[in-house]
Short mmCIF file of C-alpha atoms in Angstrom, two decimals:
data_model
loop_
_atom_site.label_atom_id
_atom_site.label_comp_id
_atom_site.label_asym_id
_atom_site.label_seq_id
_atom_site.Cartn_x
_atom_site.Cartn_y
_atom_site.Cartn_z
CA UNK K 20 74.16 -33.43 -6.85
CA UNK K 21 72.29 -35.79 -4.43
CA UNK K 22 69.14 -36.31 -5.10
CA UNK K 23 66.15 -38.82 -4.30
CA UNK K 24 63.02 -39.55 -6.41
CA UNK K 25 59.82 -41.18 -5.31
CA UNK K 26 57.78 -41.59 -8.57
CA UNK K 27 54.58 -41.77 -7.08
CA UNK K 28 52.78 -39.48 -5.08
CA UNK K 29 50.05 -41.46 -4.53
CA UNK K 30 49.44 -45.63 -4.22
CA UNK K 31 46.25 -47.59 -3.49
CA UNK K 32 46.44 -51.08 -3.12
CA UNK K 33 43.77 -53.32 -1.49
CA UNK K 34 44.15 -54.82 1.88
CA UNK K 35 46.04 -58.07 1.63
CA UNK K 36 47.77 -57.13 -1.65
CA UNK K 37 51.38 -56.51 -2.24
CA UNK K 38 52.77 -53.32 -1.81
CA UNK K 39 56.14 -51.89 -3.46
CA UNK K 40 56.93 -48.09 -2.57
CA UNK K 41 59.81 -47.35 -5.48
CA UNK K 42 62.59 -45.27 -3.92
CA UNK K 43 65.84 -44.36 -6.49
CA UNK K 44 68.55 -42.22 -5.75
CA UNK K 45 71.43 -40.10 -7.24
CA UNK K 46 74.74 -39.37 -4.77
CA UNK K 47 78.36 -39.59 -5.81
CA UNK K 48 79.46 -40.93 -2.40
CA UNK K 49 78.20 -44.86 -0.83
CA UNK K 50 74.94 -44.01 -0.07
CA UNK K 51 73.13 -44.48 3.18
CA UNK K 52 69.22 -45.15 2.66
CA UNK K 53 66.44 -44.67 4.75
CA UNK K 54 62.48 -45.21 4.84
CA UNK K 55 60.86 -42.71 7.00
CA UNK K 56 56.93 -42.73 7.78
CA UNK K 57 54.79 -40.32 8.65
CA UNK K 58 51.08 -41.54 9.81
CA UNK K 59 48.23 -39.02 10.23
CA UNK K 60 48.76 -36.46 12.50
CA UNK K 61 51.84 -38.03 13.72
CA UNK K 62 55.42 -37.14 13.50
CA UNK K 63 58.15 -38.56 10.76
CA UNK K 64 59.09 -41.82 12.71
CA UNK K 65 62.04 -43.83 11.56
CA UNK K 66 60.54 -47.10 9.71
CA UNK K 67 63.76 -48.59 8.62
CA UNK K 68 67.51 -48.56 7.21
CA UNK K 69 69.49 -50.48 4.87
CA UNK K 70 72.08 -50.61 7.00
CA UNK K 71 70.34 -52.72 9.26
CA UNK K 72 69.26 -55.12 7.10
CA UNK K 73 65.64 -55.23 8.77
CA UNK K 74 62.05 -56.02 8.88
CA UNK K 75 59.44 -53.21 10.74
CA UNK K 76 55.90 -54.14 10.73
CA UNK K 77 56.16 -56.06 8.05
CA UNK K 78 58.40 -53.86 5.50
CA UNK K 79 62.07 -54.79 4.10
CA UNK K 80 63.99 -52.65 2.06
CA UNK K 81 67.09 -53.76 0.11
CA UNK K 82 69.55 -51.28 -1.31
CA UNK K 83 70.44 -52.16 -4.84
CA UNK K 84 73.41 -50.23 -5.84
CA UNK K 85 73.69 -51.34 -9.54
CA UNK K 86 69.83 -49.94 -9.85
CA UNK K 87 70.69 -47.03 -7.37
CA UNK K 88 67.06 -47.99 -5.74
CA UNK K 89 66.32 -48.76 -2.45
CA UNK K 90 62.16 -50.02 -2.69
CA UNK K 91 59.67 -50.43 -0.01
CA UNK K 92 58.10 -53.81 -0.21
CA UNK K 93 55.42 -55.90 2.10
CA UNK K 94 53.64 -58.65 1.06
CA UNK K 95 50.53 -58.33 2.70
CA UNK K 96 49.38 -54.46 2.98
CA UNK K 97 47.29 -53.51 6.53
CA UNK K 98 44.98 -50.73 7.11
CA UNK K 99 46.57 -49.52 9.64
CA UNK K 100 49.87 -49.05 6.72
CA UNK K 101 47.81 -46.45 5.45
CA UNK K 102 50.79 -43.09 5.63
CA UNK K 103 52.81 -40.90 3.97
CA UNK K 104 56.27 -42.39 3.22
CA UNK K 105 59.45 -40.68 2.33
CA UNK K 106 62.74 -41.99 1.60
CA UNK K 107 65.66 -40.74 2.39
CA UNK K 108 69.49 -40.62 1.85
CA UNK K 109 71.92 -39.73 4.52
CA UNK K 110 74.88 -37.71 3.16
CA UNK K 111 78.55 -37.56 4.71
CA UNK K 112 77.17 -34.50 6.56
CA UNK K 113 75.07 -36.67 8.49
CA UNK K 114 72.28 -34.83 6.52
CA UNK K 115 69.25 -36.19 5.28
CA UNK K 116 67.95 -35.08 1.77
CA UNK K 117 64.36 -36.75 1.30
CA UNK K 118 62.61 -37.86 -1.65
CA UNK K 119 59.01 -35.91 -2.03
CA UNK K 120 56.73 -38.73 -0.52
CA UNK K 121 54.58 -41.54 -1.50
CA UNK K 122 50.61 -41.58 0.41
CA UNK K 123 49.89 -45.49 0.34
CA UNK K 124 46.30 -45.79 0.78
CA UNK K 125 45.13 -49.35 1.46
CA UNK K 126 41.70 -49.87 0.50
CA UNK K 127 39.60 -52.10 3.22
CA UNK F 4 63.25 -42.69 24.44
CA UNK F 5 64.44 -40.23 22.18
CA UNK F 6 61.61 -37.73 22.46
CA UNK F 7 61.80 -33.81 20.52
CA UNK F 8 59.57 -31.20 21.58
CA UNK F 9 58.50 -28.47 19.07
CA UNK F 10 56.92 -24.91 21.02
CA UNK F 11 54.70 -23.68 20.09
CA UNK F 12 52.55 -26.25 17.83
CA UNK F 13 51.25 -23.39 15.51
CA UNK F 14 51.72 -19.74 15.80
CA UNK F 15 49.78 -17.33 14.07
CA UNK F 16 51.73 -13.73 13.23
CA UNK F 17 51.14 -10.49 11.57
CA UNK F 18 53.54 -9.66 8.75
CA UNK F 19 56.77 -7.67 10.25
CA UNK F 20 56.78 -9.40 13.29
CA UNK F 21 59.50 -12.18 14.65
CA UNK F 22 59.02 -15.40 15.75
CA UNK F 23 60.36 -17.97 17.93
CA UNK F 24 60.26 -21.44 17.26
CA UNK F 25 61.74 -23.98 19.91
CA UNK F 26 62.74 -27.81 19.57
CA UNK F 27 63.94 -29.56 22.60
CA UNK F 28 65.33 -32.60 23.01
CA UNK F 29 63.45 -34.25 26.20
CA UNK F 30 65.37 -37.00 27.33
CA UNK F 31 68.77 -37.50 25.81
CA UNK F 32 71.54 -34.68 24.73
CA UNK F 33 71.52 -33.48 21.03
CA UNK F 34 74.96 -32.31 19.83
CA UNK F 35 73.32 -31.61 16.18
CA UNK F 36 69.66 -30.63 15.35
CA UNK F 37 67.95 -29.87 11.89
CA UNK F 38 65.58 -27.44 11.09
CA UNK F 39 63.34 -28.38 7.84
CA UNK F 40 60.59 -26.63 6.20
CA UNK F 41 57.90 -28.50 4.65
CA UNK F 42 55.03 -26.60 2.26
CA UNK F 43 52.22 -28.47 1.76
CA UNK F 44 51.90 -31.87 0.46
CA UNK F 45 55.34 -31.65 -0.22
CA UNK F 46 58.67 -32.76 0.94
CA UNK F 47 61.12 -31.89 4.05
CA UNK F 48 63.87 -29.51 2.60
CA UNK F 49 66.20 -28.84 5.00
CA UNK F 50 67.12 -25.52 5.72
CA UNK F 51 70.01 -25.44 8.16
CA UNK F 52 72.07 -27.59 10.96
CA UNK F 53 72.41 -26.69 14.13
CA UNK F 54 75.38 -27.39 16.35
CA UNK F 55 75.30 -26.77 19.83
CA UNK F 56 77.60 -23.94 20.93
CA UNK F 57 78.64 -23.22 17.00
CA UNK F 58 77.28 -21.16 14.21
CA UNK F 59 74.36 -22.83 12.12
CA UNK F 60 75.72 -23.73 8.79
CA UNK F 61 72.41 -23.01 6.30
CA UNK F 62 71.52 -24.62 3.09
CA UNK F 63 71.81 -22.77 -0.34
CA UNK F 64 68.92 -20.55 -1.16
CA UNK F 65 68.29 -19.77 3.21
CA UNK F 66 68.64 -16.80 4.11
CA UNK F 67 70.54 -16.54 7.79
CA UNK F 68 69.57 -13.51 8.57
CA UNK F 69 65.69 -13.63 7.79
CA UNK F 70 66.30 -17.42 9.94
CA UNK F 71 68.14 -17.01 12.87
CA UNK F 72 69.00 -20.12 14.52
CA UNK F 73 70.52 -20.87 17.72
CA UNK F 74 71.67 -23.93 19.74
CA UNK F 75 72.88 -22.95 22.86
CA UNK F 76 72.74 -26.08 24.99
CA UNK F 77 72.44 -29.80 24.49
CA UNK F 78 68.82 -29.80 24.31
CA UNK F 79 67.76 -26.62 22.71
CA UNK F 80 67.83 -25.43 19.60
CA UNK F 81 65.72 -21.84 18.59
CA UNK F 82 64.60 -20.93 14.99
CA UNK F 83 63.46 -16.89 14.82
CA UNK F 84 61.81 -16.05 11.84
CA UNK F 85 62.55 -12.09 11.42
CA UNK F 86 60.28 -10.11 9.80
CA UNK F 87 58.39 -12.47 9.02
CA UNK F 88 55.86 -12.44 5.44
CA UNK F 89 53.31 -14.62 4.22
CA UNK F 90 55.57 -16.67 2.00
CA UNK F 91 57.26 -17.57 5.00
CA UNK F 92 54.06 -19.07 6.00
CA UNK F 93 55.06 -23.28 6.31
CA UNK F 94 55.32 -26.13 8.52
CA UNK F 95 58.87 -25.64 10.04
CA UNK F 96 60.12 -29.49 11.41
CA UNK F 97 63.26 -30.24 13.31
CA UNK F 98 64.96 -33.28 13.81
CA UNK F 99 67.45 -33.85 16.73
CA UNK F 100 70.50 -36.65 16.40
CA UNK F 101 71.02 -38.17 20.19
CA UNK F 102 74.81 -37.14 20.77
CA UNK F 103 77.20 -40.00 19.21
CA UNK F 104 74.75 -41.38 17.30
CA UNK F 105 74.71 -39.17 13.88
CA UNK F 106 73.15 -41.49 11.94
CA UNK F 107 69.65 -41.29 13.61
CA UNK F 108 67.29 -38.32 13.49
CA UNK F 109 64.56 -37.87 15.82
CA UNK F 110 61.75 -35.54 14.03
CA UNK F 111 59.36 -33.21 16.23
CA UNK F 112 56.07 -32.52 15.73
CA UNK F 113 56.45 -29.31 13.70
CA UNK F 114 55.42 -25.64 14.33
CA UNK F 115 52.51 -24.33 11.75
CA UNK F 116 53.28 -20.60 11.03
CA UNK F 117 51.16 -18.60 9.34
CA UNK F 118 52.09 -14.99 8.45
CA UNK F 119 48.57 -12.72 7.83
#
């Protein structure tokens, strides 16, 4: 069965520091990842794909398949990064299955 | 663009009693919507999809008849929660994918129910 695991629910890194979000998943088909993030009091907004093979405010993501993980990474962490983040894998349903959320905390 | 609507933001209900959750898709036309339910500090599991002018095909473990969901145009989709209890007390979410484009899910803002 699919299945995505986020192995920390909580990270605190200091402003300016590196910052890797770990994201591995489990799906028999080719998998289609996702980084979704949720700031206070705000909706679940899109923050990237791998399909896309892009950078958002800083973030890149880059789907290894032979590690089945699909990271978070930034080199410099912001303040304003501060959020809940879930990743997510898109099955041939079109469904999303999500993993159960890291809160980054970036400490001034 | 690409804007979903949740009504009403939080809903408070006595235990028995049905409620109505809306999402609406404001500005584009949404073929398929999700409907997730998210208990505190934890994850979105989804519970059913929604497919305009079809019957919702629910996720193992929901039961249809307790969550009645229907999508009856292109930019609504209604979750009832029947008879509602307190363990049925959670942040319901839905997620709309812009018709064409089923790769991309727009979230609302999620409905707070609580069930006294």
């Amino acid at each position: 069965a699919q299945r995505v695991t986020q192995p920390e629910k909580l990270l605190s890194v200091f402003k300016g520091a590196p910052v890797e979000l770990k994201c591995n998943y489990s799906y028999s088909g080719s998998p289609e990842l996702f980084w979704y993030v949720q700031y206070s009091r705000q909706r679940l907004q899109l923050l990237l794909r791998h399909i896309s093979r892009e950078s958002i405010k800083g973030f890149t993501a880059d789907l290894n398949k032979g590690e089945t993980s699909f990271h978070l990474k930034k080199p410099f962490a912001q303040e304003e990064d501060s959020a809940m983040y879930y990743c997510a894998l898109m099955l041939s349903s079109y469904q999303l299955t999500f993993g159960k959320g890291t809160k980054l905390s970036v400490i001034p | 663009g690409a804007v979903v609507s949740q009504h009403p933001s939080w809903v408070i209900c006595k235990s028995g009693t049905s409620v109505k959750i809306e999402c609406r898709s404001l500005d584009f036309q949404a073929t398929t919507m999700f409907w997730y339910r998210q208990f505190p500090k934890q994850s979105l599991m989804l519970m059913a999809t929604s497919n305009e002018g079809s019957k919702a095909t629910y996720e193992q473990g929901v039961e249809k008849d307790k969550f009645l969901i229907n999508h009856a145009s292109l930019t609504l989709s209604t979750l009832t929660v029947t008879s509602a209890h307190p363990e049925d007390s959670s942040f319901y979410i839905c997620s709309a994918s812009r018709t064409g484009e089923v790769r991309e899910q727009y979230f609302g803002p999620g409905t707070r129910l609580t069930v006294t």
